[in-house]
Amino acid sequence: MYKDQILKRMNERHKDFINSFTKELVVHSPGRINFIGEHTDYNNGFVMPTAIDKKIVFSFQKNNSEHQCKVYSTTYDKMLDIDLTNVQPSEEEWENYILGVIYEISKITNKVKGFDCLIESQLPIGAGISSSAALECGLAYGLNTIFDLGLSNIDIVELSQRAEHNYVGTKCGIMDQFASVMSLDKKVILLDCKTQEHRLIEANFDPYKIVLLNTNISHSLASSEYNTRREECEKVVQIISKENKNITSLRDISINVLDNYKDQLTATHYNRASYVIEENARVLQASESLENGDLNRFGQLMYQSHRGLQHLYAVSCPELDFLVDFSEDNAQIIGSRMMGGGFGGCTINLIHQDAIEDYLVKVKAAYKKQFNIELTSFITVPSQGTSIQA
């Protein structure tokens, strides 16, 4: 059935590849959500992500060649041909996630030989649920297994992050890859991105459900502004560390220290740093609230996070702000905020299970009226990270 569905919608010239494909290994690599701690990971801060039940499915087979590989994406109906002896960046962004992983693995081991891979994604692109990390980690996990490379899960996380840095050009932190690989069912992760120390927390949100509302817009600013924000944060560290040699990231700076240097910083640089410092504190408060069962406080911190992202870090957009604003006076919703890099994608919402259906009708109608865009939604749950499927 799976193969028949693909064949119905694919390019004719790829059908021979599908018909002759024999699955030796299947890997599921999930997207992720992040409850709080946005743009803190590349500042060595705290985050609270988890994998979700939406995923990318990878099917692998060895093809008995030394260095020829084919990777077929059902999402794009495109075939990527790879020569392992000559891996080079591509003009196609999705291909660079694949090529980057293969390149990073080649720097560690020469045990990867010719393989074929079939990729089918359940993850909406541009929704802020990190389809890119799922793509990187799923491929790395599968190659590690089928060729017995001996890589640990942390090795897979770190090489996938390097692939995004070096081949895609997004200087991401480690959160997305870490959540995609290291998550466990019905848990959230409190992750210290400076040390990689982490703690698993029971994801007990009853009677509320996790609902993602997808704006279905992706402003062109997203990737360039992401790197700009990182540079702005690094500039603050550079200025303050001249007199404080122990400071290497915003994680090391308190709000009092930041205030002492306010006259040496532009308003923009001050706002970026103050957001990160405040957000780190919110993540720790949120972890305590969840462990203590104080969901209302947890939700309040989500709202505060959004306002910081909106006003201080300036990575929100009118569509995201509209959805958060629309939720804020609804007693059945205890928390809402934008999620991901910004400038589009999803809001993450905690909505009472009995109110979801009615709320979705109202918010979709209001969003359509305001922006003439269809709002889509899905309910998700904290789930297992990247894994082999029987």
Short mmCIF file of C-alpha atoms in Angstrom, two decimals:
data_model
loop_
_atom_site.label_atom_id
_atom_site.label_comp_id
_atom_site.label_asym_id
_atom_site.label_seq_id
_atom_site.Cartn_x
_atom_site.Cartn_y
_atom_site.Cartn_z
CA MET A 1 0.00 0.00 0.00
CA TYR A 2 2.81 2.40 0.95
CA LYS A 3 4.60 1.82 -2.37
CA ASP A 4 1.35 2.11 -4.38
CA GLN A 5 0.56 5.51 -2.85
CA ILE A 6 3.99 6.83 -3.81
CA LEU A 7 3.78 5.50 -7.36
CA LYS A 8 0.45 7.25 -7.98
CA ARG A 9 1.93 10.71 -7.46
CA MET A 10 5.51 10.36 -8.68
CA ASN A 11 7.43 11.17 -11.81
CA GLU A 12 7.43 8.31 -14.33
CA ARG A 13 11.22 8.07 -14.51
CA HIS A 14 11.46 7.26 -10.80
CA LYS A 15 9.06 4.32 -10.85
CA ASP A 16 11.71 1.75 -11.71
CA PHE A 17 13.66 2.81 -8.63
CA ILE A 18 10.62 2.39 -6.38
CA ASN A 19 9.56 -0.93 -7.92
CA SER A 20 13.00 -2.44 -7.40
CA PHE A 21 13.48 -1.02 -3.90
CA THR A 22 13.75 -3.57 -1.08
CA LYS A 23 13.60 -2.14 2.42
CA GLU A 24 16.40 -3.47 4.62
CA LEU A 25 15.93 -0.86 7.35
CA VAL A 26 13.21 1.64 8.25
CA VAL A 27 13.90 4.61 10.54
CA HIS A 28 11.37 7.07 11.95
CA SER A 29 12.77 10.51 12.75
CA PRO A 30 10.33 12.91 14.42
CA GLY A 31 9.80 16.62 14.30
CA ARG A 32 9.98 18.50 17.56
CA ILE A 33 8.11 21.09 19.54
CA ASN A 34 9.63 23.46 22.07
CA PHE A 35 7.48 24.62 24.95
CA ILE A 36 9.80 27.44 25.99
CA GLY A 37 13.38 28.53 25.44
CA GLU A 38 13.45 29.94 21.91
CA HIS A 39 16.73 31.25 20.45
CA THR A 40 18.48 30.37 23.70
CA ASP A 41 20.23 27.22 22.50
CA TYR A 42 22.90 28.96 20.43
CA ASN A 43 23.47 31.25 23.41
CA ASN A 44 24.36 28.23 25.60
CA GLY A 45 21.06 28.55 27.43
CA PHE A 46 18.17 26.35 28.54
CA VAL A 47 15.40 24.87 26.38
CA MET A 48 12.41 22.56 26.90
CA PRO A 49 11.70 20.56 23.74
CA THR A 50 10.38 17.12 22.91
CA ALA A 51 9.86 14.99 19.82
CA ILE A 52 6.32 14.62 18.46
CA ASP A 53 4.26 11.94 16.77
CA LYS A 54 4.73 13.45 13.30
CA LYS A 55 7.86 12.18 11.56
CA ILE A 56 9.96 11.55 8.49
CA VAL A 57 10.15 7.91 7.41
CA PHE A 58 13.44 6.67 5.91
CA SER A 59 13.75 3.35 4.09
CA PHE A 60 17.28 2.12 3.34
CA GLN A 61 18.85 -0.55 1.18
CA LYS A 62 22.47 -1.30 0.34
CA ASN A 63 22.98 -1.28 -3.43
CA ASN A 64 26.27 -3.26 -3.55
CA SER A 65 28.21 -0.42 -5.19
CA GLU A 66 31.25 1.18 -3.62
CA HIS A 67 30.23 4.83 -3.78
CA GLN A 68 27.04 5.44 -5.80
CA CYS A 69 23.90 6.42 -3.88
CA LYS A 70 20.35 7.44 -4.72
CA VAL A 71 18.11 9.33 -2.31
CA TYR A 72 14.50 9.83 -3.42
CA SER A 73 12.19 12.35 -1.74
CA THR A 74 8.48 11.67 -2.15
CA THR A 75 7.76 15.18 -0.85
CA TYR A 76 9.60 16.84 -3.73
CA ASP A 77 9.35 13.92 -6.20
CA LYS A 78 13.07 14.38 -6.79
CA MET A 79 16.04 12.04 -6.92
CA LEU A 80 19.41 13.01 -5.49
CA ASP A 81 22.33 11.09 -7.03
CA ILE A 82 25.44 11.05 -4.84
CA ASP A 83 29.01 9.98 -5.51
CA LEU A 84 30.57 9.33 -2.11
CA THR A 85 34.00 10.19 -3.53
CA ASN A 86 32.85 13.67 -4.56
CA VAL A 87 30.30 15.13 -2.14
CA GLN A 88 29.66 18.79 -2.96
CA PRO A 89 27.03 21.35 -1.83
CA SER A 90 23.91 21.65 -3.97
CA GLU A 91 21.76 24.56 -5.15
CA GLU A 92 18.75 22.71 -3.70
CA GLU A 93 18.38 23.40 0.03
CA TRP A 94 16.79 20.05 0.95
CA GLU A 95 19.65 18.21 -0.73
CA ASN A 96 22.22 19.99 1.43
CA TYR A 97 20.77 18.49 4.61
CA ILE A 98 21.46 15.06 3.10
CA LEU A 99 24.84 15.94 1.61
CA GLY A 100 25.96 17.68 4.78
CA VAL A 101 25.31 14.59 6.89
CA ILE A 102 27.16 12.34 4.46
CA TYR A 103 30.09 14.77 4.36
CA GLU A 104 30.29 14.97 8.16
CA ILE A 105 30.18 11.18 8.47
CA SER A 106 32.96 10.87 5.87
CA LYS A 107 35.22 12.88 8.16
CA ILE A 108 34.69 10.28 10.90
CA THR A 109 34.66 6.97 9.01
CA ASN A 110 35.01 5.49 5.51
CA LYS A 111 32.66 2.59 6.23
CA VAL A 112 29.68 4.05 4.32
CA LYS A 113 29.29 2.37 0.92
CA GLY A 114 26.70 2.60 -1.83
CA PHE A 115 23.13 2.84 -0.55
CA ASP A 116 19.67 3.89 -1.67
CA CYS A 117 17.18 5.73 0.49
CA LEU A 118 13.49 6.53 0.19
CA ILE A 119 12.23 9.49 2.24
CA GLU A 120 8.59 10.29 2.99
CA SER A 121 7.79 13.21 5.27
CA GLN A 122 4.72 13.75 7.43
CA LEU A 123 6.11 17.10 8.59
CA PRO A 124 4.83 20.36 7.12
CA ILE A 125 7.77 22.38 5.78
CA GLY A 126 8.25 25.82 7.34
CA ALA A 127 6.01 25.07 10.32
CA GLY A 128 8.78 25.48 12.90
CA ILE A 129 8.76 21.83 13.96
CA SER A 130 12.26 21.23 12.67
CA SER A 131 11.83 19.05 9.62
CA SER A 132 15.47 19.87 8.87
CA ALA A 133 16.80 18.24 12.05
CA ALA A 134 14.54 15.24 11.50
CA LEU A 135 15.98 14.88 8.00
CA GLU A 136 19.57 15.11 9.21
CA CYS A 137 19.19 12.85 12.22
CA GLY A 138 17.11 10.21 10.47
CA LEU A 139 19.65 9.82 7.69
CA ALA A 140 22.59 9.72 10.11
CA TYR A 141 20.80 7.23 12.37
CA GLY A 142 20.00 4.95 9.44
CA LEU A 143 23.51 5.01 7.98
CA ASN A 144 24.96 4.38 11.43
CA THR A 145 22.78 1.28 11.77
CA ILE A 146 22.98 -0.23 8.30
CA PHE A 147 26.77 0.20 8.03
CA ASP A 148 27.52 -0.44 11.72
CA LEU A 149 29.45 2.83 12.10
CA GLY A 150 29.56 2.71 15.90
CA LEU A 151 28.33 6.28 16.40
CA SER A 152 26.62 7.17 19.67
CA ASN A 153 23.36 9.12 19.77
CA ILE A 154 25.29 12.23 20.83
CA ASP A 155 27.65 11.72 17.88
CA ILE A 156 24.61 11.71 15.60
CA VAL A 157 23.22 14.87 17.24
CA GLU A 158 26.49 16.76 16.90
CA LEU A 159 27.35 15.73 13.34
CA SER A 160 23.81 16.63 12.23
CA GLN A 161 24.21 20.07 13.77
CA ARG A 162 27.55 20.51 11.97
CA ALA A 163 25.90 19.49 8.70
CA GLU A 164 23.39 22.33 9.08
CA HIS A 165 26.16 24.79 9.90
CA ASN A 166 28.53 23.80 7.11
CA TYR A 167 26.25 22.77 4.24
CA VAL A 168 23.04 24.71 4.80
CA GLY A 169 24.57 27.80 6.39
CA THR A 170 22.20 28.07 9.36
CA LYS A 171 24.21 28.47 12.55
CA CYS A 172 21.65 26.60 14.64
CA GLY A 173 22.04 25.60 18.25
CA ILE A 174 21.86 21.98 19.31
CA MET A 175 18.24 21.84 20.52
CA ASP A 176 16.52 20.57 17.37
CA GLN A 177 18.87 17.67 16.73
CA PHE A 178 19.04 16.79 20.43
CA ALA A 179 15.25 16.65 20.74
CA SER A 180 14.86 14.66 17.54
CA VAL A 181 17.24 11.93 18.73
CA MET A 182 17.12 11.93 22.54
CA SER A 183 13.41 12.32 23.33
CA LEU A 184 11.34 9.64 25.05
CA ASP A 185 7.63 8.94 24.90
CA LYS A 186 5.48 11.10 27.22
CA LYS A 187 8.46 13.17 28.38
CA VAL A 188 9.83 16.66 27.81
CA ILE A 189 13.52 17.49 28.03
CA LEU A 190 15.02 20.22 30.17
CA LEU A 191 18.30 20.69 28.30
CA ASP A 192 21.30 22.78 29.28
CA CYS A 193 22.79 23.62 25.88
CA LYS A 194 26.08 24.68 27.45
CA THR A 195 26.87 21.31 29.04
CA GLN A 196 24.33 19.00 27.29
CA GLU A 197 23.18 17.94 30.75
CA HIS A 198 19.49 17.17 30.56
CA ARG A 199 16.61 15.95 32.65
CA LEU A 200 13.46 14.18 31.49
CA ILE A 201 10.22 15.53 32.93
CA GLU A 202 6.82 13.83 32.84
CA ALA A 203 4.71 15.58 30.18
CA ASN A 204 1.47 15.59 32.16
CA PHE A 205 -0.71 18.36 30.71
CA ASP A 206 -4.12 16.81 31.41
CA PRO A 207 -6.80 18.04 30.88
CA TYR A 208 -5.06 20.24 28.29
CA LYS A 209 -3.85 19.13 24.87
CA ILE A 210 -0.96 20.41 22.78
CA VAL A 211 -2.38 22.08 19.67
CA LEU A 212 -0.23 23.56 16.91
CA LEU A 213 -1.74 26.28 14.73
CA ASN A 214 0.14 26.66 11.46
CA THR A 215 0.06 30.17 9.99
CA ASN A 216 0.96 28.66 6.61
CA ILE A 217 3.26 31.56 5.90
CA SER A 218 7.03 31.66 5.85
CA HIS A 219 8.50 35.11 5.45
CA SER A 220 11.77 35.29 3.50
CA LEU A 221 13.46 36.96 6.47
CA ALA A 222 13.57 33.79 8.52
CA SER A 223 16.94 32.26 7.60
CA SER A 224 18.92 35.48 7.22
CA GLU A 225 17.50 37.05 10.38
CA TYR A 226 18.29 33.89 12.35
CA ASN A 227 22.00 34.33 11.68
CA THR A 228 21.69 38.08 12.31
CA ARG A 229 20.24 37.44 15.77
CA ARG A 230 23.12 35.15 16.57
CA GLU A 231 25.61 37.82 15.48
CA GLU A 232 23.84 40.44 17.60
CA CYS A 233 24.09 38.25 20.67
CA GLU A 234 27.75 37.54 20.00
CA LYS A 235 28.41 41.29 19.73
CA VAL A 236 27.06 41.84 23.24
CA VAL A 237 29.33 39.08 24.57
CA GLN A 238 32.29 40.57 22.73
CA ILE A 239 31.76 43.99 24.35
CA ILE A 240 31.20 42.73 27.90
CA SER A 241 33.91 40.05 27.80
CA LYS A 242 36.64 42.65 27.21
CA GLU A 243 36.52 43.40 30.93
CA ASN A 244 35.16 40.00 32.04
CA LYS A 245 37.29 37.20 30.65
CA ASN A 246 35.11 34.48 32.22
CA ILE A 247 32.16 35.47 30.00
CA THR A 248 31.91 33.43 26.81
CA SER A 249 28.18 33.60 26.03
CA LEU A 250 24.98 35.31 27.14
CA ARG A 251 24.49 32.38 29.51
CA ASP A 252 27.26 33.89 31.67
CA ILE A 253 25.66 37.36 31.87
CA SER A 254 23.10 38.40 34.48
CA ILE A 255 20.61 41.20 33.89
CA ASN A 256 22.53 43.34 36.43
CA VAL A 257 25.78 42.93 34.51
CA LEU A 258 23.97 43.71 31.25
CA ASP A 259 22.55 46.91 32.76
CA ASN A 260 26.07 48.00 33.74
CA TYR A 261 26.99 48.02 30.04
CA LYS A 262 23.77 49.50 28.72
CA ASP A 263 25.43 52.76 27.67
CA GLN A 264 27.93 50.80 25.54
CA LEU A 265 25.21 48.87 23.71
CA THR A 266 22.74 49.91 21.07
CA ALA A 267 19.07 49.59 22.04
CA THR A 268 18.80 46.63 19.67
CA HIS A 269 21.73 44.79 21.21
CA TYR A 270 20.44 45.45 24.72
CA ASN A 271 16.98 44.13 23.81
CA ARG A 272 18.35 40.96 22.23
CA ALA A 273 20.48 40.14 25.27
CA SER A 274 17.82 40.99 27.83
CA TYR A 275 15.36 38.69 26.07
CA VAL A 276 17.81 35.76 26.18
CA ILE A 277 18.64 36.31 29.85
CA GLU A 278 14.95 36.55 30.79
CA GLU A 279 14.05 33.52 28.65
CA ASN A 280 16.65 31.34 30.36
CA ALA A 281 15.07 32.20 33.71
CA ARG A 282 11.61 31.42 32.31
CA VAL A 283 12.69 27.95 31.16
CA LEU A 284 13.87 27.04 34.65
CA GLN A 285 10.67 28.42 36.17
CA ALA A 286 8.62 26.47 33.63
CA SER A 287 10.38 23.21 34.48
CA GLU A 288 9.57 23.73 38.16
CA SER A 289 5.95 24.58 37.31
CA LEU A 290 5.51 21.43 35.23
CA GLU A 291 7.08 19.20 37.85
CA ASN A 292 4.82 20.77 40.50
CA GLY A 293 1.70 20.44 38.35
CA ASP A 294 1.20 24.22 38.16
CA LEU A 295 0.00 24.35 34.57
CA ASN A 296 -1.43 27.85 34.84
CA ARG A 297 1.97 29.25 35.77
CA PHE A 298 3.53 27.19 32.98
CA GLY A 299 1.11 28.76 30.50
CA GLN A 300 1.76 32.28 31.78
CA LEU A 301 5.46 31.77 31.10
CA MET A 302 4.65 30.72 27.53
CA TYR A 303 2.79 33.99 26.99
CA GLN A 304 5.69 35.95 28.48
CA SER A 305 8.07 34.13 26.16
CA HIS A 306 6.03 35.19 23.14
CA ARG A 307 5.97 38.83 24.16
CA GLY A 308 9.73 38.77 24.57
CA LEU A 309 10.14 37.24 21.12
CA GLN A 310 7.73 39.80 19.70
CA HIS A 311 9.05 42.99 21.28
CA LEU A 312 12.66 42.38 22.34
CA TYR A 313 13.98 39.72 19.97
CA ALA A 314 11.78 40.87 17.06
CA VAL A 315 11.31 37.51 15.35
CA SER A 316 7.52 37.30 15.37
CA CYS A 317 5.15 38.51 12.64
CA PRO A 318 1.56 39.81 12.45
CA GLU A 319 0.10 36.36 11.79
CA LEU A 320 1.74 34.80 14.85
CA ASP A 321 0.87 37.77 17.05
CA PHE A 322 -2.76 37.62 15.92
CA LEU A 323 -3.05 33.98 16.99
CA VAL A 324 -1.50 34.60 20.41
CA ASP A 325 -3.64 37.70 20.94
CA PHE A 326 -6.78 35.79 19.95
CA SER A 327 -6.09 33.12 22.55
CA GLU A 328 -5.15 35.32 25.47
CA ASP A 329 -8.58 36.10 26.92
CA ASN A 330 -9.93 32.58 26.45
CA ALA A 331 -10.21 30.82 29.81
CA GLN A 332 -9.88 27.43 28.11
CA ILE A 333 -6.38 28.26 26.82
CA ILE A 334 -3.66 28.53 29.45
CA GLY A 335 -0.66 29.16 27.19
CA SER A 336 0.27 30.17 23.67
CA ARG A 337 3.37 31.41 21.88
CA MET A 338 5.20 31.34 18.58
CA MET A 339 7.55 28.42 18.12
CA GLY A 340 10.67 28.01 16.01
CA GLY A 341 12.96 30.49 14.32
CA GLY A 342 10.19 32.99 13.71
CA PHE A 343 8.60 35.05 10.93
CA GLY A 344 6.01 32.33 10.33
CA GLY A 345 5.39 28.73 11.24
CA CYS A 346 3.27 27.64 14.19
CA THR A 347 2.02 28.75 17.53
CA ILE A 348 2.04 26.11 20.26
CA ASN A 349 -1.06 26.18 22.47
CA LEU A 350 -2.29 24.42 25.60
CA ILE A 351 -6.07 24.13 25.17
CA HIS A 352 -8.58 22.33 27.37
CA GLN A 353 -9.52 19.09 25.65
CA ASP A 354 -13.24 19.90 25.79
CA ALA A 355 -12.78 23.29 24.10
CA ILE A 356 -10.53 22.40 21.16
CA GLU A 357 -13.17 21.76 18.50
CA ASP A 358 -15.13 24.94 19.20
CA TYR A 359 -11.99 27.07 19.44
CA LEU A 360 -10.58 25.81 16.15
CA VAL A 361 -13.76 26.80 14.32
CA LYS A 362 -13.56 30.32 15.74
CA VAL A 363 -9.86 30.93 15.33
CA LYS A 364 -9.77 29.60 11.77
CA ALA A 365 -12.65 31.86 10.75
CA ALA A 366 -11.04 34.90 12.39
CA TYR A 367 -7.64 34.18 10.83
CA LYS A 368 -9.18 33.73 7.39
CA LYS A 369 -11.03 37.03 7.74
CA GLN A 370 -7.92 38.89 8.90
CA PHE A 371 -5.32 37.51 6.46
CA ASN A 372 -7.29 35.59 3.80
CA ILE A 373 -5.14 32.55 4.58
CA GLU A 374 -6.34 29.11 5.62
CA LEU A 375 -5.17 28.23 9.13
CA THR A 376 -4.33 24.57 9.66
CA SER A 377 -3.95 22.74 12.93
CA PHE A 378 -3.02 19.47 14.53
CA ILE A 379 -2.95 17.96 17.99
CA THR A 380 0.30 16.30 18.99
CA VAL A 381 1.86 14.47 21.92
CA PRO A 382 5.43 14.09 23.28
CA SER A 383 6.90 11.03 21.61
CA GLN A 384 9.90 8.77 21.09
CA GLY A 385 12.95 10.20 19.32
CA THR A 386 14.60 8.80 16.19
CA SER A 387 14.34 5.01 16.19
CA ILE A 388 14.36 1.84 14.08
CA GLN A 389 10.96 0.46 13.13
CA ALA A 390 10.35 -3.28 12.99
#
